[in-house]
Coordinates of C-alpha atoms in Angstrom, one line a residue:
X64 CA 9.1 -4.4 27.2
X65 CA 5.6 -5.7 28.2
X66 CA 2.4 -4.8 26.5
X67 CA 1.2 -1.6 28.1
X68 CA -1.6 -0.6 25.6
X69 CA -3.4 -4.0 25.6
X70 CA -3.1 -4.5 21.9
X71 CA -1.3 -7.8 22.1
X72 CA 2.1 -6.3 21.2
X73 CA 5.0 -5.5 23.5
X74 CA 6.5 -2.0 23.6
X75 CA 10.2 -1.0 23.3
X76 CA 12.4 1.7 24.8
X77 CA 15.4 3.7 23.5
X78 CA 17.7 5.6 25.8
X79 CA 20.4 8.2 25.6
X80 CA 22.5 9.7 28.3
X81 CA 19.8 12.1 29.4
X82 CA 16.5 10.2 29.2
X83 CA 14.6 7.1 28.2
X84 CA 11.9 7.1 25.5
X85 CA 9.2 4.5 25.5
X86 CA 7.5 3.6 22.1
X87 CA 4.3 1.8 21.2
X88 CA 5.3 -1.5 19.5
X89 CA 2.5 -1.3 16.9
X90 CA 2.2 2.4 15.9
X91 CA 5.8 3.4 16.9
X92 CA 4.2 6.4 18.6
X93 CA 6.1 7.8 21.6
X94 CA 4.2 6.9 24.8
X95 CA 6.3 8.9 27.3
X96 CA 9.8 9.9 28.3
X97 CA 11.7 9.4 31.6
X98 CA 14.4 11.8 32.5
X99 CA 17.7 10.3 33.8
X100 CA 19.4 11.7 36.9
X101 CA 22.8 13.4 36.3
X102 CA 25.7 11.0 36.0
X103 CA 28.2 10.7 38.8
X104 CA 31.4 12.2 37.4
X105 CA 33.7 9.3 38.4
X106 CA 31.3 6.6 37.1
X107 CA 31.8 4.9 33.7
X108 CA 28.4 3.9 32.5
X109 CA 27.9 0.6 30.6
X110 CA 25.2 0.9 28.0
X111 CA 25.3 -2.8 26.9
X112 CA 23.0 -4.6 29.4
X113 CA 19.3 -4.9 30.3
X114 CA 18.7 -1.8 32.3
X115 CA 14.9 -1.9 32.1
X116 CA 12.2 -4.4 32.6
X117 CA 8.6 -4.9 33.8
X118 CA 8.3 -4.2 37.5
X119 CA 5.0 -6.1 37.9
X120 CA 1.7 -4.4 38.5
X121 CA 2.6 -2.1 41.4
X122 CA -0.5 0.2 41.2
X123 CA -3.1 -2.5 40.8
X124 CA -4.6 -1.1 37.6
X125 CA -3.9 -4.2 35.5
X126 CA -1.1 -2.6 33.5
X127 CA 2.5 -3.6 34.1
X128 CA 4.7 -0.9 35.7
X129 CA 8.3 -0.5 34.7
X130 CA 11.8 -0.3 36.3
X131 CA 14.8 1.5 34.9
X132 CA 18.3 1.0 36.2
X133 CA 20.5 4.1 36.4
X134 CA 23.9 2.8 37.5
X135 CA 25.7 6.1 37.4
X136 CA 23.1 8.2 39.2
X137 CA 22.9 9.4 42.8
X138 CA 26.5 8.4 43.7
X139 CA 26.1 4.6 43.8
X140 CA 23.3 4.1 41.3
X141 CA 19.5 3.7 41.7
X142 CA 16.4 2.1 40.1
X143 CA 13.5 4.2 39.1
X144 CA 10.0 2.7 39.2
X145 CA 7.4 4.3 36.9
X146 CA 3.7 3.9 36.2
X147 CA 3.2 1.9 33.0
X148 CA 0.2 3.9 31.9
X149 CA 1.8 7.4 31.8
X150 CA 5.5 7.2 32.9
X151 CA 4.9 9.0 36.2
X152 CA 7.6 8.2 38.7
X153 CA 6.3 6.0 41.6
X154 CA 9.4 5.7 43.7
X155 CA 13.1 5.0 43.6
X156 CA 15.1 2.0 45.0
X157 CA 18.5 2.9 46.4
X158 CA 21.4 0.5 46.9
X159 CA 21.3 -1.3 50.2
X160 CA 25.0 -0.7 50.6
X161 CA 27.6 1.7 49.3
X162 CA 28.5 -0.2 46.1
X163 CA 28.7 1.6 42.8
X164 CA 27.0 0.6 39.6
X165 CA 23.7 -0.4 41.4
X166 CA 21.1 -1.0 38.7
X167 CA 23.5 -2.3 36.0
X168 CA 21.0 -5.1 35.3
X169 CA 17.4 -5.3 36.5
X170 CA 15.0 -8.2 36.0
X171 CA 11.5 -9.1 37.0
X172 CA 11.5 -12.4 38.9
X173 CA 8.7 -14.8 39.7
X174 CA 7.6 -15.0 43.3
X175 CA 10.7 -15.6 45.4
X176 CA 9.1 -14.8 48.8
X177 CA 5.9 -17.0 48.7
X178 CA 3.6 -14.0 48.8
X179 CA 2.1 -14.5 45.4
X180 CA 3.8 -11.4 43.9
X181 CA 6.6 -11.0 41.5
X182 CA 9.9 -9.9 42.9
X183 CA 13.0 -8.0 41.5
X184 CA 16.6 -8.7 40.8
X185 CA 18.9 -5.7 40.9
X186 CA 22.6 -6.2 40.0
X187 CA 25.6 -4.1 41.1
X188 CA 28.4 -4.9 38.6
X189 CA 32.0 -5.3 39.6
X190 CA 34.2 -2.5 38.6
X191 CA 37.6 -0.8 39.4
X192 CA 36.2 2.5 40.6
X193 CA 33.1 4.6 41.2
X194 CA 31.8 7.5 43.2
X195 CA 35.3 8.8 43.9
X196 CA 36.5 5.5 45.4
X197 CA 39.7 3.7 44.5
X198 CA 40.3 0.0 44.3
X199 CA 38.0 -2.8 43.4
X200 CA 34.2 -2.8 43.9
X201 CA 33.0 -6.4 44.2
X202 CA 29.8 -7.3 42.4
X203 CA 26.6 -8.3 44.0
X204 CA 23.1 -9.4 43.0
X205 CA 20.2 -8.3 45.3
X206 CA 16.8 -10.0 45.4
X207 CA 14.1 -7.5 46.5
X208 CA 10.6 -8.2 47.8
X209 CA 8.5 -6.1 45.5
X210 CA 5.9 -5.5 48.3
X211 CA 8.2 -4.4 51.1
X212 CA 11.0 -3.1 48.8
X213 CA 13.5 -4.8 51.1
X214 CA 16.4 -7.0 50.2
X215 CA 15.6 -10.7 51.0
X216 CA 18.8 -12.2 49.7
X217 CA 22.2 -11.0 48.4
X218 CA 24.5 -13.1 46.2
X219 CA 28.0 -11.8 46.4
X220 CA 31.2 -12.6 44.6
X221 CA 32.6 -15.6 46.4
X222 CA 36.2 -15.3 45.1
X223 CA 38.9 -12.7 45.3
X224 CA 38.6 -9.5 43.3
X225 CA 39.0 -10.1 39.6
X226 CA 39.5 -13.8 40.1
X227 CA 35.8 -13.9 39.2
X228 CA 33.8 -10.7 38.7
X229 CA 30.0 -10.6 38.8
X230 CA 30.3 -8.4 35.6
X231 CA 27.4 -9.6 33.6
X232 CA 24.3 -11.5 34.8
X233 CA 21.3 -13.2 33.3
X234 CA 18.3 -15.1 34.8
X235 CA 17.7 -18.6 33.4
X236 CA 15.0 -21.2 34.1
X237 CA 15.3 -23.7 37.0
X238 CA 18.0 -26.3 36.6
X239 CA 18.3 -27.7 40.1
X240 CA 14.7 -28.7 40.6
X241 CA 13.7 -26.3 43.3
X242 CA 11.1 -24.5 41.1
X243 CA 13.0 -21.2 41.2
X244 CA 15.1 -19.6 38.4
X245 CA 18.9 -19.6 38.5
X246 CA 21.6 -16.9 38.0
X247 CA 24.0 -17.1 35.1
X248 CA 26.9 -14.8 35.7
X249 CA 30.0 -14.1 33.6
X250 CA 33.3 -12.3 33.6
X251 CA 35.4 -11.4 30.6
X252 CA 38.7 -11.1 32.4
X253 CA 38.7 -13.8 35.1
X254 CA 41.5 -16.3 34.9
X255 CA 41.2 -20.1 35.0
X256 CA 43.5 -23.0 35.6
X257 CA 43.3 -26.2 33.6
X258 CA 45.8 -28.8 34.8
X259 CA 49.2 -27.1 34.7
X260 CA 48.1 -24.3 32.4
X261 CA 46.8 -21.0 33.6
X262 CA 44.7 -19.0 31.2
X263 CA 45.1 -15.4 32.2
X264 CA 42.0 -13.2 31.5
X265 CA 40.4 -16.2 29.7
X266 CA 36.8 -15.4 30.9
X267 CA 34.6 -17.6 33.1
X268 CA 30.9 -18.2 33.7
X269 CA 29.0 -19.7 36.7
X270 CA 25.5 -20.9 37.3
X271 CA 24.2 -20.2 40.9
X272 CA 21.0 -20.9 42.7
X273 CA 18.9 -17.7 43.2
X274 CA 17.2 -19.5 46.1
X275 CA 20.4 -20.3 48.1
X276 CA 23.2 -18.5 46.3
X277 CA 25.1 -21.9 45.9
X278 CA 27.4 -22.3 42.9
X279 CA 25.8 -25.2 41.0
X280 CA 28.5 -25.5 38.3
X281 CA 31.0 -23.7 36.2
X282 CA 30.7 -23.5 32.4
X283 CA 34.2 -24.2 31.0
X284 CA 35.4 -22.7 27.8
X285 CA 36.0 -25.7 25.5
X286 CA 38.7 -23.7 23.6
X287 CA 40.3 -21.6 26.4
X288 CA 42.4 -18.6 25.4
X289 CA 43.9 -15.5 27.1
X290 CA 42.0 -12.8 25.3
X291 CA 38.9 -12.4 27.5
X292 CA 36.8 -14.0 24.8
X293 CA 34.6 -16.2 26.9
X294 CA 31.3 -14.9 28.5
X295 CA 31.6 -11.5 26.9
X296 CA 28.2 -9.8 26.9
X297 CA 26.1 -12.6 25.5
X298 CA 24.6 -14.8 28.2
X299 CA 21.1 -16.4 27.8
X300 CA 18.9 -19.4 28.2
X301 CA 18.6 -21.3 25.0
X302 CA 15.7 -23.6 25.6
X303 CA 15.8 -27.4 25.8
X304 CA 18.3 -28.1 23.1
X305 CA 19.2 -31.7 24.0
X306 CA 15.7 -32.9 24.9
X307 CA 16.3 -33.7 28.6
X308 CA 13.6 -31.4 29.9
X309 CA 15.9 -28.7 31.3
X310 CA 16.6 -25.4 29.5
X311 CA 20.1 -25.1 28.2
X312 CA 22.5 -22.1 28.0
X313 CA 24.2 -20.1 25.2
X314 CA 27.3 -18.0 25.7
X315 CA 28.9 -15.8 23.1
X316 CA 32.7 -15.6 22.5
X317 CA 32.9 -12.9 19.9
X318 CA 36.6 -12.1 20.3
X319 CA 37.7 -15.7 19.7
X320 CA 40.0 -16.5 16.8
X321 CA 41.0 -13.0 16.0
X322 CA 37.4 -11.8 16.3
X323 CA 35.9 -14.5 14.1
X324 CA 33.8 -15.4 17.2
X325 CA 31.6 -18.3 18.2
X326 CA 28.6 -19.3 20.4
X327 CA 28.9 -22.2 22.8
X328 CA 25.8 -24.2 23.9
X329 CA 26.0 -25.9 27.3
X330 CA 23.7 -28.4 29.1
X331 CA 21.5 -26.6 31.7
X332 CA 21.5 -29.8 33.8
X333 CA 25.3 -30.1 34.4
X334 CA 27.1 -27.4 32.4
X335 CA 28.5 -29.9 29.9
X336 CA 29.5 -28.4 26.5
X337 CA 27.0 -29.5 23.8
X338 CA 28.2 -27.8 20.6
X339 CA 29.6 -24.7 19.0
X340 CA 28.0 -22.4 16.5
X341 CA 30.2 -20.6 14.0
X342 CA 29.6 -17.8 11.6
X343 CA 28.4 -19.0 8.1
X344 CA 30.3 -16.1 6.6
X345 CA 33.8 -17.3 7.7
X346 CA 35.1 -13.8 8.3
X347 CA 36.3 -11.8 11.3
X348 CA 32.9 -10.3 12.1
X349 CA 32.7 -10.6 15.9
X350 CA 30.1 -13.4 15.7
X351 CA 28.3 -13.9 19.0
X352 CA 28.6 -10.4 20.5
X353 CA 24.9 -10.5 21.2
X354 CA 22.4 -13.4 21.3
X355 CA 18.6 -13.0 21.4
X356 CA 16.4 -16.0 22.2
X357 CA 13.5 -15.5 19.9
X358 CA 10.9 -18.0 21.2
X359 CA 9.8 -21.1 19.3
X360 CA 9.3 -19.8 15.7
X361 CA 9.0 -23.1 13.8
X362 CA 7.0 -25.2 16.2
X363 CA 9.6 -27.7 17.3
X364 CA 9.5 -26.7 21.0
X365 CA 12.8 -24.9 21.2
X366 CA 13.5 -21.2 20.9
X367 CA 15.4 -20.0 17.8
X368 CA 18.6 -18.0 18.4
X369 CA 19.2 -14.7 16.7
X370 CA 23.0 -13.9 16.7
X371 CA 24.7 -10.7 15.9
X372 CA 27.9 -10.5 13.7
X373 CA 28.5 -6.9 14.3
X374 CA 31.7 -6.1 12.4
X375 CA 30.2 -7.8 9.3
X376 CA 26.9 -5.8 9.7
X377 CA 24.8 -9.0 9.5
X378 CA 22.8 -11.2 11.9
X379 CA 21.9 -14.9 11.6
X380 CA 18.9 -16.8 12.7
X381 CA 19.6 -20.4 13.8
X382 CA 17.3 -23.3 14.5
X383 CA 17.3 -23.7 18.3
X384 CA 17.1 -27.5 18.3
X385 CA 19.5 -28.4 15.5
X386 CA 21.6 -25.2 15.2
X387 CA 20.9 -25.2 11.4
X388 CA 21.2 -21.7 9.9
X389 CA 17.7 -20.6 8.9
X390 CA 18.4 -17.2 7.4
X391 CA 20.9 -14.3 7.4
X392 CA 19.4 -10.9 8.0
X393 CA 21.5 -7.9 7.0
X394 CA 21.7 -4.8 9.3
X395 CA 19.6 -2.3 7.4
X396 CA 21.0 1.1 8.5
X397 CA 23.9 3.5 8.4
X398 CA 27.3 2.4 9.6
X399 CA 29.6 4.6 11.7
X400 CA 33.2 5.2 10.8
X401 CA 34.4 6.1 14.3
X402 CA 38.2 5.6 14.4
X403 CA 37.9 4.5 18.0
X404 CA 35.8 1.6 16.9
X405 CA 32.9 0.2 19.0
X406 CA 29.9 -1.8 18.0
X407 CA 28.1 -0.7 14.8
X408 CA 24.7 -1.8 16.1
X409 CA 22.8 -3.9 18.7
X410 CA 19.7 -6.0 18.3
X411 CA 16.3 -6.4 20.0
X412 CA 12.8 -7.5 19.3
X413 CA 9.2 -6.4 19.6
X414 CA 7.1 -9.3 20.9
X415 CA 3.5 -10.2 20.2
X416 CA 1.0 -12.6 21.8
X417 CA -0.1 -14.1 18.4
X418 CA 2.0 -16.6 16.6
X419 CA 5.0 -16.5 15.8
X420 CA 5.5 -14.3 18.9
X421 CA 7.7 -11.8 17.2
X422 CA 6.3 -8.6 15.6
X423 CA 9.5 -6.8 14.6
X424 CA 13.3 -6.8 14.8
X425 CA 15.1 -3.8 16.2
X426 CA 18.6 -2.5 15.2
X427 CA 20.0 0.3 17.4
X428 CA 23.0 2.3 16.1
X429 CA 23.9 4.9 18.7
X430 CA 26.9 6.4 16.7
X431 CA 25.3 7.3 13.4
X432 CA 25.1 9.6 11.6
X433 CA 27.1 11.9 13.9
X434 CA 26.5 10.3 17.3
X435 CA 22.8 11.4 17.0
X436 CA 21.7 7.7 17.0
X437 CA 19.2 5.7 15.0
X438 CA 16.9 2.8 15.6
X439 CA 15.7 0.7 12.7
X440 CA 12.4 -1.2 12.9
X441 CA 12.1 -4.3 10.6
X442 CA 8.8 -6.2 10.5
X443 CA 9.5 -9.9 11.0
X444 CA 8.6 -12.4 8.3
X445 CA 7.4 -15.7 9.9
X446 CA 9.4 -18.9 9.2
X447 CA 7.9 -21.6 7.0
X448 CA 6.3 -24.5 8.8
X449 CA 8.6 -27.5 9.4
X450 CA 7.7 -30.6 7.4
X451 CA 6.2 -33.3 9.7
X452 CA 5.7 -37.1 9.2
X453 CA 2.8 -39.2 10.5
X454 CA 2.7 -43.0 10.2
X455 CA -0.6 -44.2 8.8
X456 CA 0.1 -48.0 8.8
X457 CA 1.8 -51.0 7.2
X458 CA 0.5 -52.5 3.9
X459 CA 1.4 -55.6 2.0
X460 CA 3.8 -53.6 -0.1
X461 CA 5.5 -51.4 2.5
X462 CA 4.8 -48.7 5.0
X463 CA 2.7 -45.6 4.4
X464 CA 3.2 -42.1 5.8
X465 CA 1.6 -38.7 5.6
X466 CA 3.7 -35.5 5.1
X467 CA 2.5 -32.0 6.1
X468 CA 4.2 -28.6 6.1
X469 CA 4.4 -25.3 4.3
X470 CA 2.4 -25.3 1.1
X471 CA 4.6 -25.2 -1.9
X472 CA 7.7 -26.5 -0.2
X473 CA 9.6 -29.5 -1.6
X474 CA 10.3 -32.3 0.9
X475 CA 12.3 -35.5 0.6
X476 CA 11.3 -38.4 2.9
X477 CA 14.2 -40.5 3.9
X478 CA 14.4 -43.9 5.7
X479 CA 17.0 -45.8 7.6
X480 CA 17.5 -49.0 9.6
X481 CA 20.7 -48.1 11.4
X482 CA 20.9 -44.2 11.5
X483 CA 24.1 -44.4 9.5
X484 CA 22.8 -44.4 5.9
X485 CA 19.6 -42.5 5.0
X486 CA 17.9 -43.7 1.8
X487 CA 15.5 -41.5 -0.2
X488 CA 11.9 -42.8 -0.1
X489 CA 10.0 -40.2 -2.0
X490 CA 10.1 -36.5 -2.9
X491 CA 6.9 -34.5 -2.8
X492 CA 5.7 -30.9 -3.2
X493 CA 3.4 -30.1 -0.3
X494 CA 0.0 -28.5 -0.8
X495 CA -2.9 -27.8 1.5
X496 CA -3.7 -31.4 2.2
X497 CA -1.3 -34.1 3.6
X498 CA 0.8 -35.9 1.0
X499 CA 0.8 -39.7 1.0
X500 CA 4.0 -41.7 0.5
X501 CA 4.8 -45.4 0.7
X502 CA 8.2 -47.0 1.5
X503 CA 8.4 -50.3 -0.3
X504 CA 11.8 -51.1 1.4
X505 CA 10.0 -51.4 4.7
X506 CA 8.2 -54.6 3.6
X507 CA 11.3 -56.7 4.2
X508 CA 12.7 -54.9 7.4
X509 CA 11.8 -55.5 11.0
X510 CA 12.3 -51.8 11.9
X511 CA 12.6 -48.6 9.9
X512 CA 13.1 -44.9 10.9
X513 CA 12.1 -41.9 8.9
X514 CA 12.8 -38.2 8.6
X515 CA 11.5 -35.4 6.3
X516 CA 14.1 -33.1 4.8
X517 CA 13.1 -29.8 3.3
X518 CA 14.9 -29.3 0.0
X519 CA 13.8 -25.7 -0.9

């Protein structure tokens, strides 16, 4: 959640079936609570998605206000807008049509109406029933003008019911060059056809323009199966992984390979598959059930990815650019033994303005110890600085470079002429000043390329 107390730290919220609790990200003091409306008896709430966000500054006091989706309230769902200073309700947004699950996902958008103000995205998820109705309720995404509170655009499911469901959605940066964000939407149970083969309930994901609603491209599972594994709950922008200037996309496939899981990275420019991340634990841990883009923690210009491996009660932090595992972080809390199963925990973060941008990691465990619920707050330890190389010039005996990075770290400088074989040039232990190295092999070569590899 945004910084409401002007201390440079974001806040966070915790919810149960009756109310939402907002906490200070620094002191962990409770700021205020918001009561939830009674649930509609025929509605099946989904507690897995982003049902709260900043609403922009609606009151003009310089403090962000908040919006909370209540998809099972008031018959078809609603979104409650509250004052960010004290939690007082400002107003409610009702669904523009009689579709259930309104408020399943809410997101603050940049200015979509050219009035200089932020706008809102409110999602009605697809579902088989709701509010006493039978049959299929088709999903929709509504863009609201925050000043008039009117719908300015609705993106609907363009296909037959359950051929593609607007089940889960995320907002990603502009990929088509119109300066507006796009919509990433996924469905666990949609079928797809590849040549002569139909993959029933394989899962699908689409990228659509939020400006026009046009389908820009489909993200194709590179390993299609019939277990609903693709585009589960984890959909997010991954930063510019391939260096083409356009943010790329990460999609979790936790049920894959008998719940071993995986995370697929796709090009934001055209939807092309880039690479697959696998669990370093090689076990059936449901890897990829949740993905959190962390911001750029090591200074290479790409956000790192924090990935949940729920059944193994661990999480993994991956380098955003190279997909190298940076660290494994164990879930710190109690583990439920519910025979009906379900996730053991979910993850979140507390942001801060100062580097590295993350104050704490959050682990929520709603089923422990006896369905009372727990939230664990873990202060985040910054990552070490990446080693960097700077060319200082050619000499009569070779080529000289400077190496900088985390003090005390051991780095090997390597060189190559063809990118196939990397030769060791020098090993150094870094201090507070740049380390100088010289590559004598460069004296007899027309071109030479270098990299710094951290050894410890």
